[in-house]
Tab-separated table of N, CA and C in Angstrom:
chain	number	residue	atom	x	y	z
A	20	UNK	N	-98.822	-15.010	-44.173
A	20	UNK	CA	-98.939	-15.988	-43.116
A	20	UNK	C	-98.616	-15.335	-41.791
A	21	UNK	N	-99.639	-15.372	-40.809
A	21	UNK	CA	-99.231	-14.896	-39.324
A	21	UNK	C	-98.502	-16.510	-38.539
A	22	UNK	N	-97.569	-15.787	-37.573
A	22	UNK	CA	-97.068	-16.194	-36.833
A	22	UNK	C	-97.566	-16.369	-35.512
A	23	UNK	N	-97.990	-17.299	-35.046
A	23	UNK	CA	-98.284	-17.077	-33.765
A	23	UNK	C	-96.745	-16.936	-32.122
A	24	UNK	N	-96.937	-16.377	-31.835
A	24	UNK	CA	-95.676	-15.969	-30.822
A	24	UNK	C	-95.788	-16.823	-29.540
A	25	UNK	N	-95.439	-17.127	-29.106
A	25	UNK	CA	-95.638	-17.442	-27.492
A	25	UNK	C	-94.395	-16.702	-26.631
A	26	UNK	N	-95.188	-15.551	-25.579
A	26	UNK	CA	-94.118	-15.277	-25.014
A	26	UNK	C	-93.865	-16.082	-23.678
A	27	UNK	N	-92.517	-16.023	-22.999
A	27	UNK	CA	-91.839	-16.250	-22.441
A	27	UNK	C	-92.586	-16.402	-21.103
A	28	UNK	N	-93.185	-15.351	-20.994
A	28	UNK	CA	-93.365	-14.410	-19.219
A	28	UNK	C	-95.050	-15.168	-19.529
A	29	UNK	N	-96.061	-15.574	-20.278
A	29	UNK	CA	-97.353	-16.381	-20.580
A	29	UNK	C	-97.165	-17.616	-20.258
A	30	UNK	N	-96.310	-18.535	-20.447
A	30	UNK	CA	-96.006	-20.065	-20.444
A	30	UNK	C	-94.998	-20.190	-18.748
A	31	UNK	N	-95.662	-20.822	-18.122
A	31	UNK	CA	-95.152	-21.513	-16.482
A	31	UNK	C	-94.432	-23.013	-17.207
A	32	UNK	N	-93.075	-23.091	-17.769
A	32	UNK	CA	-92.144	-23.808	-17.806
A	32	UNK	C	-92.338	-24.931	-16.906
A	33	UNK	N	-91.999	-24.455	-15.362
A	33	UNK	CA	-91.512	-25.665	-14.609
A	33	UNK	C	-92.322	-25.310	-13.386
A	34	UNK	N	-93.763	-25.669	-13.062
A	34	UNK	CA	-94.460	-25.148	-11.829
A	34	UNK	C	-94.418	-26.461	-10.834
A	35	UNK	N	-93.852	-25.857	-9.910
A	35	UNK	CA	-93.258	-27.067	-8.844
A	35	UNK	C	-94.348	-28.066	-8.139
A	36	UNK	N	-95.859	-27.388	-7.923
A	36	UNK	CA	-96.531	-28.765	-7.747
A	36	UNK	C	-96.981	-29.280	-7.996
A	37	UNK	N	-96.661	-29.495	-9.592
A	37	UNK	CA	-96.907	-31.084	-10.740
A	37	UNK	C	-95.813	-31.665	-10.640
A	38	UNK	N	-94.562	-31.080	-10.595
A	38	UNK	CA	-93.275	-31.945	-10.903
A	38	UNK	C	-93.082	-32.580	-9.356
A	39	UNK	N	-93.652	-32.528	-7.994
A	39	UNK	CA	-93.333	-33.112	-7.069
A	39	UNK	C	-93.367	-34.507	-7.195
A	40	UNK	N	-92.486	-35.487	-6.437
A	40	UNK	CA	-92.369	-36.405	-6.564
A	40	UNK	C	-92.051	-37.106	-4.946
A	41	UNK	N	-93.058	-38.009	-4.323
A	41	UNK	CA	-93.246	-38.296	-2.563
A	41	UNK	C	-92.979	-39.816	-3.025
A	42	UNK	N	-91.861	-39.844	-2.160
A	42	UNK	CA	-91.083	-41.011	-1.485
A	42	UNK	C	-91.007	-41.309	-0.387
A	43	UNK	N	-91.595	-42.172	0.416
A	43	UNK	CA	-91.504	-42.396	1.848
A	43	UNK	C	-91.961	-41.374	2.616
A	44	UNK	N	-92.764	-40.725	2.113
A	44	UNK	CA	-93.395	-39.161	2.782
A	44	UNK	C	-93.312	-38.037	2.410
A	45	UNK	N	-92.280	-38.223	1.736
A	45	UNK	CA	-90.998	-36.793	1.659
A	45	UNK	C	-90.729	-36.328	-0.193
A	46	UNK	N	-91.021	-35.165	-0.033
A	46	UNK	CA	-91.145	-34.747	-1.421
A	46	UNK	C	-89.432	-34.856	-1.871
A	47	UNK	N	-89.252	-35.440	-2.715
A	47	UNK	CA	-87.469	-35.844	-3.417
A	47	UNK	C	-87.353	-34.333	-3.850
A	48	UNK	N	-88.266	-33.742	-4.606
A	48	UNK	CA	-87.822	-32.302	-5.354
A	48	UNK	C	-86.974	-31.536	-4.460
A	49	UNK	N	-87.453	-31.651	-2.956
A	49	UNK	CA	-87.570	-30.440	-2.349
A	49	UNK	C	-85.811	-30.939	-1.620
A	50	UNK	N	-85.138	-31.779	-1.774
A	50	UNK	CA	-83.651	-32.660	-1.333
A	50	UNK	C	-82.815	-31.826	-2.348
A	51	UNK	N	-82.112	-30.890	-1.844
A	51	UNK	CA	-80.320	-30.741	-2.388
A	51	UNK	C	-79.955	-31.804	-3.199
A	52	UNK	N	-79.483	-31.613	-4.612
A	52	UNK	CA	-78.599	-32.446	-4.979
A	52	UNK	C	-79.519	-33.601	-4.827
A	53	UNK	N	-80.498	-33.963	-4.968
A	53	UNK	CA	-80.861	-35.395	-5.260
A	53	UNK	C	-80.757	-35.668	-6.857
A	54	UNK	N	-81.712	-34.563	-7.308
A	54	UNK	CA	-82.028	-34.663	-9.397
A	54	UNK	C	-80.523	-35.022	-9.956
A	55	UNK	N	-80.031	-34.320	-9.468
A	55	UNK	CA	-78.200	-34.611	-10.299
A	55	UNK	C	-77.307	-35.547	-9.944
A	56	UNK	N	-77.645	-35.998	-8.860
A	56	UNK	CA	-77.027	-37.042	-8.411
A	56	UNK	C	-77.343	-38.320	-8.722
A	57	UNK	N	-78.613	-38.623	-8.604
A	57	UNK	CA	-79.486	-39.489	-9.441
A	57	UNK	C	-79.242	-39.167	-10.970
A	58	UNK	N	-79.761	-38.284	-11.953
A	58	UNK	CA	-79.632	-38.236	-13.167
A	58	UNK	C	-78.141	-38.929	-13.409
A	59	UNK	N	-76.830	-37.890	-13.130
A	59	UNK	CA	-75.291	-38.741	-12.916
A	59	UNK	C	-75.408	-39.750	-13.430
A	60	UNK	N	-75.864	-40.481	-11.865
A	60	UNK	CA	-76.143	-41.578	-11.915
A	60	UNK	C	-76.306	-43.177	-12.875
A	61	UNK	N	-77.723	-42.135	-13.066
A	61	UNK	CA	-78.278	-43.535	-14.385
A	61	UNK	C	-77.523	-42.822	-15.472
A	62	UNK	N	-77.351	-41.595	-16.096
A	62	UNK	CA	-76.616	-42.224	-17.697
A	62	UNK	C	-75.413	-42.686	-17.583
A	63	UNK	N	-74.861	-42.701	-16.754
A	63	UNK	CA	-73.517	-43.109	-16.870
A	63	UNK	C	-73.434	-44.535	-16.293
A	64	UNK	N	-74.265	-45.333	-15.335
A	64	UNK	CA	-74.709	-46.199	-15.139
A	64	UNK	C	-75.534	-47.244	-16.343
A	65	UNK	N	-76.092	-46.490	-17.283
A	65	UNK	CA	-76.287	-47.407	-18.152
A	65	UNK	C	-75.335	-47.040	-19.523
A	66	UNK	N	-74.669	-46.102	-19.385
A	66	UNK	CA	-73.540	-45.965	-20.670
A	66	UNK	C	-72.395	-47.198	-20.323
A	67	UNK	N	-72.117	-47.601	-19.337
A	67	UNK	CA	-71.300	-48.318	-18.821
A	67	UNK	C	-71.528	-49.847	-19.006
A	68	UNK	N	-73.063	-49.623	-18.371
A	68	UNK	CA	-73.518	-50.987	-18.605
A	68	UNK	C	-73.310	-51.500	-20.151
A	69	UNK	N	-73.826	-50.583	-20.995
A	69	UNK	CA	-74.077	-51.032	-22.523
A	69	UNK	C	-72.582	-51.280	-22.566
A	70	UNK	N	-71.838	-50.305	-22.592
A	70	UNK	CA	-70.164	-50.581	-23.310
A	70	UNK	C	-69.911	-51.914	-22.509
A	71	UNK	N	-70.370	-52.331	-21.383
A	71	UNK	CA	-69.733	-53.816	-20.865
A	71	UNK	C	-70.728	-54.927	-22.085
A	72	UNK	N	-71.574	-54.424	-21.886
A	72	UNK	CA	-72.503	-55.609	-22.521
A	72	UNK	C	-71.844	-55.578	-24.524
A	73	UNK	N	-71.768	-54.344	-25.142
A	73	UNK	CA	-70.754	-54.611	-25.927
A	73	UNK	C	-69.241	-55.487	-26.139
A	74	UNK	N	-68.841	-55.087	-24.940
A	74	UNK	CA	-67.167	-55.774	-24.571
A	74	UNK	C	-67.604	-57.401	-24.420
A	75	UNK	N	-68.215	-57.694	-23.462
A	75	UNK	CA	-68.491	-59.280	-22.886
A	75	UNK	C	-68.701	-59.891	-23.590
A	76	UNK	N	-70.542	-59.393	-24.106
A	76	UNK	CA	-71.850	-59.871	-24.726
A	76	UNK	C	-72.165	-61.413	-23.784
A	77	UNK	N	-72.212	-60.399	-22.418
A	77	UNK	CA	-72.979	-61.545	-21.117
A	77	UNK	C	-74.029	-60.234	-20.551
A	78	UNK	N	-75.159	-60.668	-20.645
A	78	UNK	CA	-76.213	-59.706	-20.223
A	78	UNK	C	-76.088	-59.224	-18.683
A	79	UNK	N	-76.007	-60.359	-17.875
A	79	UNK	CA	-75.674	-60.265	-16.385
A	79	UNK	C	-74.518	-59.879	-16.003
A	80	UNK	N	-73.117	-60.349	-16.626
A	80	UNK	CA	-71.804	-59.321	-16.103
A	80	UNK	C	-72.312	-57.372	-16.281
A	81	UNK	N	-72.990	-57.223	-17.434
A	81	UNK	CA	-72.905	-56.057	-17.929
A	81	UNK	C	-74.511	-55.448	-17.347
A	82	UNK	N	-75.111	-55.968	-16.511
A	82	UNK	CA	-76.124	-55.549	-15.746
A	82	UNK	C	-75.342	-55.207	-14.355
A	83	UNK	N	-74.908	-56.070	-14.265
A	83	UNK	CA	-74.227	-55.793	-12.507
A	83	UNK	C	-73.482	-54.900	-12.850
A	84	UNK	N	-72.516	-54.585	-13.853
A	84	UNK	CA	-71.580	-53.711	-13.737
A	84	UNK	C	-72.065	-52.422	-14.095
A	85	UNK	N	-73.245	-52.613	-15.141
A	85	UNK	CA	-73.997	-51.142	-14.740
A	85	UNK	C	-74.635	-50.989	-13.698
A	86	UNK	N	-75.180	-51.393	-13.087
A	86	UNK	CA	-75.856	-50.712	-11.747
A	86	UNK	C	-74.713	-50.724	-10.788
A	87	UNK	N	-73.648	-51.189	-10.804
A	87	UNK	CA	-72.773	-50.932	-9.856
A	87	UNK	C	-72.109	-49.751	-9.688
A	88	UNK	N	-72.021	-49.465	-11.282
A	88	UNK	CA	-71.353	-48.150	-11.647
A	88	UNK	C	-72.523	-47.376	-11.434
A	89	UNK	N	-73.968	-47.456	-11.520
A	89	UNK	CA	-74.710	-46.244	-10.670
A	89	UNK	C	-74.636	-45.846	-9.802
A	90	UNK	N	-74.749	-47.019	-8.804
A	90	UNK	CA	-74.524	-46.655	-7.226
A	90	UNK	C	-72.909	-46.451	-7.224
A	91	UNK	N	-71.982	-46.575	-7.409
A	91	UNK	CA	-71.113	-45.640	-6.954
A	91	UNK	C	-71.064	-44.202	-7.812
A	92	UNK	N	-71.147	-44.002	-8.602
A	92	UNK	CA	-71.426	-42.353	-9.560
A	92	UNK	C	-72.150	-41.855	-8.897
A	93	UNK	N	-73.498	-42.268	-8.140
A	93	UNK	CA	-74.616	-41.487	-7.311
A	93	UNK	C	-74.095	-41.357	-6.008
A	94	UNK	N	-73.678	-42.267	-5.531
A	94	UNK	CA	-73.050	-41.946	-4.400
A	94	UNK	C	-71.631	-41.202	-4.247
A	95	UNK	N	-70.603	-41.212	-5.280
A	95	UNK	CA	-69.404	-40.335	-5.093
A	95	UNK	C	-70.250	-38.933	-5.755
A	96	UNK	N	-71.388	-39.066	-5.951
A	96	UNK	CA	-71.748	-37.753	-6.545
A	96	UNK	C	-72.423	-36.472	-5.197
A	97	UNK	N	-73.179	-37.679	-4.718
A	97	UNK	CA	-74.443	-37.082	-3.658
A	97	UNK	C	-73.337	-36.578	-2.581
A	98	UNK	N	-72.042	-37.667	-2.275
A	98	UNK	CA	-71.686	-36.438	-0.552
A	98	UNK	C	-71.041	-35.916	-1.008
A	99	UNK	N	-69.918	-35.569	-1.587
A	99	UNK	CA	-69.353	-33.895	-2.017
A	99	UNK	C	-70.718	-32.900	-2.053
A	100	UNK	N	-71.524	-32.973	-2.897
A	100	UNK	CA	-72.753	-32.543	-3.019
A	100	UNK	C	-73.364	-31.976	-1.786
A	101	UNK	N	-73.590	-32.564	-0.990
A	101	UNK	CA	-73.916	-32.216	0.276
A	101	UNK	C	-73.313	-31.835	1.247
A	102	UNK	N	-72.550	-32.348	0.716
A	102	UNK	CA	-70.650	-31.075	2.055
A	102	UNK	C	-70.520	-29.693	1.472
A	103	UNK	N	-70.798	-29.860	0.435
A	103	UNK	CA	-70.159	-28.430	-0.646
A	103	UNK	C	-72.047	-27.640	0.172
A	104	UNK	N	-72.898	-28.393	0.363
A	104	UNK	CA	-74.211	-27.267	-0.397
A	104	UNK	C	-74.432	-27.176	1.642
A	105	UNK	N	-73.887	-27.898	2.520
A	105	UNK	CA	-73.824	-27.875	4.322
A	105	UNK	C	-72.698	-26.689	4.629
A	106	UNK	N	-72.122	-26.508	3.663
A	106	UNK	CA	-70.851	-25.504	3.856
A	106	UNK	C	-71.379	-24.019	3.987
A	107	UNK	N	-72.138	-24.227	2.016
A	107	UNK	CA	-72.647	-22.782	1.984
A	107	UNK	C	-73.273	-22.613	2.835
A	108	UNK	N	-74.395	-23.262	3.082
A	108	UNK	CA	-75.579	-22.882	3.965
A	108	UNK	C	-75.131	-22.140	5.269
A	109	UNK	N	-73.856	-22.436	5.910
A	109	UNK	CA	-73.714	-22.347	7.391
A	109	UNK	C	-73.007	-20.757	7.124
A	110	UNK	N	-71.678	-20.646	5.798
A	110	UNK	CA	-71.592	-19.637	5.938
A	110	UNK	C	-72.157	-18.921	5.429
A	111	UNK	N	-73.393	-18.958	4.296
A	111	UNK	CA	-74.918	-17.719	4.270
A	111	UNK	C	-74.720	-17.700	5.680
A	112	UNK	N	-75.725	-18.143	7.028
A	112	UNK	CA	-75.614	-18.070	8.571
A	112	UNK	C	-75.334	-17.226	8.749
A	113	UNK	N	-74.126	-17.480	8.697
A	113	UNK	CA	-72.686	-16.700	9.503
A	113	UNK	C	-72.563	-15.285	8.777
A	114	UNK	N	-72.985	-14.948	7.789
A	114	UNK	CA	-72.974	-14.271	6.734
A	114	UNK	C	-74.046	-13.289	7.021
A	115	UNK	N	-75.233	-14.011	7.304
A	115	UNK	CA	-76.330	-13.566	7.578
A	115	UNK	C	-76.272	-12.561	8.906
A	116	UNK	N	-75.875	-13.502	10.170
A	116	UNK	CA	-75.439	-12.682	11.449
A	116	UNK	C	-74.907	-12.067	11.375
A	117	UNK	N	-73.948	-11.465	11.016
A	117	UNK	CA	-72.774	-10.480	10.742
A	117	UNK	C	-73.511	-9.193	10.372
A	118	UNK	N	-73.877	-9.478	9.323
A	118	UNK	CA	-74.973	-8.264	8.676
A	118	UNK	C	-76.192	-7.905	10.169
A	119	UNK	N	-76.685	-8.918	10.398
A	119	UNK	CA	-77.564	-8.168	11.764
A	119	UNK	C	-76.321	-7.716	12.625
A	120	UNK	N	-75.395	-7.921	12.879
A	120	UNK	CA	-74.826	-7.353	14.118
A	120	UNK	C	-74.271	-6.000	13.152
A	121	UNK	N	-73.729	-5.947	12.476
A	121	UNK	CA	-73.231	-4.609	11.783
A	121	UNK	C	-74.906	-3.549	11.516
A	122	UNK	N	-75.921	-3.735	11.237
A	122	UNK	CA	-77.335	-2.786	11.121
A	122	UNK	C	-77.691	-2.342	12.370
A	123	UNK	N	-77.408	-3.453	13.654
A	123	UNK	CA	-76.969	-2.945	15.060
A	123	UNK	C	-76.323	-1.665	15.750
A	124	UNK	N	-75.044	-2.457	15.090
A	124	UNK	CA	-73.660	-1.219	15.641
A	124	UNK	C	-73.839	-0.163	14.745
A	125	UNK	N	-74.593	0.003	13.628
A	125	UNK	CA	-74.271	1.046	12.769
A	125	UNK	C	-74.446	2.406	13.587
A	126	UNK	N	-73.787	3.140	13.390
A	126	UNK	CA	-73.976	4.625	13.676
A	126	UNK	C	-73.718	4.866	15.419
A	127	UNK	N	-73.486	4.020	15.664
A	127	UNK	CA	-73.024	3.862	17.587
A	127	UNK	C	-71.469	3.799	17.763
A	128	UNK	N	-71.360	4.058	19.387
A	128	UNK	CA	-70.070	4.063	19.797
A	128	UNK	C	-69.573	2.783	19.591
A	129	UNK	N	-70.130	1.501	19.802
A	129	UNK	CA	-69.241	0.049	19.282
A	129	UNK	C	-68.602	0.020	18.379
A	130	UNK	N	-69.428	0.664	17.249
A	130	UNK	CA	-69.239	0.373	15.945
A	130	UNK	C	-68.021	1.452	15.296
A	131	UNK	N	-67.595	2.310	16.212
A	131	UNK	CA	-66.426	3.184	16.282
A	131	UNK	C	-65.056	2.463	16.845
A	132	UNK	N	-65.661	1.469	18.221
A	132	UNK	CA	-64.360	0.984	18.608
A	132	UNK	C	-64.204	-0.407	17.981
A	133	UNK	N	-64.988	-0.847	17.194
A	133	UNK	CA	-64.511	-2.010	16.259
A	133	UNK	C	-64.120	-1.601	14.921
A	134	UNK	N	-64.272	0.211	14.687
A	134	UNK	CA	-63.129	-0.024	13.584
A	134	UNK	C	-61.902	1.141	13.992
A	135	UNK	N	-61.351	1.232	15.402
A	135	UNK	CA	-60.373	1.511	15.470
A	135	UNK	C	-59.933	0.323	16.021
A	136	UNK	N	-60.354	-0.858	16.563
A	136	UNK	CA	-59.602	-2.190	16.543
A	136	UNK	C	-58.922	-2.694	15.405
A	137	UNK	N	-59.643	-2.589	14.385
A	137	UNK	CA	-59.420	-3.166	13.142
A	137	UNK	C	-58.133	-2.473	12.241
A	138	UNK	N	-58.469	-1.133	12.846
A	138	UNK	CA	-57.403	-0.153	12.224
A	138	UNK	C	-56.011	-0.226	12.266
A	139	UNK	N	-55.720	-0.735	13.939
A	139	UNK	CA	-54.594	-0.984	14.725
A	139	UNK	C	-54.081	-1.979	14.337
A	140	UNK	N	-54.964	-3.359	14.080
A	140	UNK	CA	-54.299	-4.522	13.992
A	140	UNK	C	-53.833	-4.854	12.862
C-alpha cells in the first residue's frame, strides 16, 4: 500500500485573502488583538451562560448573564491588549531610530565622544 504524503511547504494553510473579513469598511483581520479578544470572548461568554442556565434553569437570566460576561471578557481583554501591543510598537520606533543614528555615527568622531561619555559616567 502507498502512502500518499502531503508536504508541508505544497499546502498554503492560512492565505490571508480568503480569511479577510470587512466590517464597516475595514478589514477586522488586519486589527491587533481583535481574533483573541473576540474568540475570549464568546467561549467564555457562552461557558458562563450555560453554567447559569444550568444553576437557574431561566433561559433569559442565563442569556443576559452570558453576553454580559462576553462583553466584559472582550473588553477587559481588548485594552491591556492594545496598551501592551501601543507599547511595543513605539519602543520597536525608538529601537528602530537608535539603530539609524548608531549606522550614522559609526566609524566617526561622534561616535568616539559618545563612548567616552558613556565611559565616564
Amino acid at each position: 500500500m502507498t502512502e500518499s504524503r502531503v508536504l508541508t511547504e505544497d499546502v498554503d494553510i492560512d492565505p490571508p485573502s480568503e480569511r479577510s473579513v470587512v466590517i464597516f469598511g475595514r478589514d477586522v483581520s488586519t486589527i491587533p488583538c481583535f481574533r483573541n479578544s473576540y474568540l475570549y470572548g464568546i467561549s467564555i461568554g457562552i461557558g458562563v451562560g450555560f453554567l447559569a442556565f444550568l444553576k437557574t434553569s431561566r433561559p433569559q437570566l442565563s442569556t443576559h448573564i452570558g453576553f454580559g460576561t462576553f462583553m466584559a471578557t472582550t473588553l477587559g481583554y481588548w485594552f491591556p491588549c492594545r496598551y501592551n501591543w501601543s507599547k511595543q510598537k513605539f519602543d520597536a520606533a525608538q529601537l528602530q531610530q537608535a539603530l539609524q543614528q548608531q549606522a550614522l555615527y559609526e566609524g566617526t568622531e561622534k561616535e568616539r565622544e559618545l563612548a567616552m561619555k558613556t565611559e565616564q559616567a
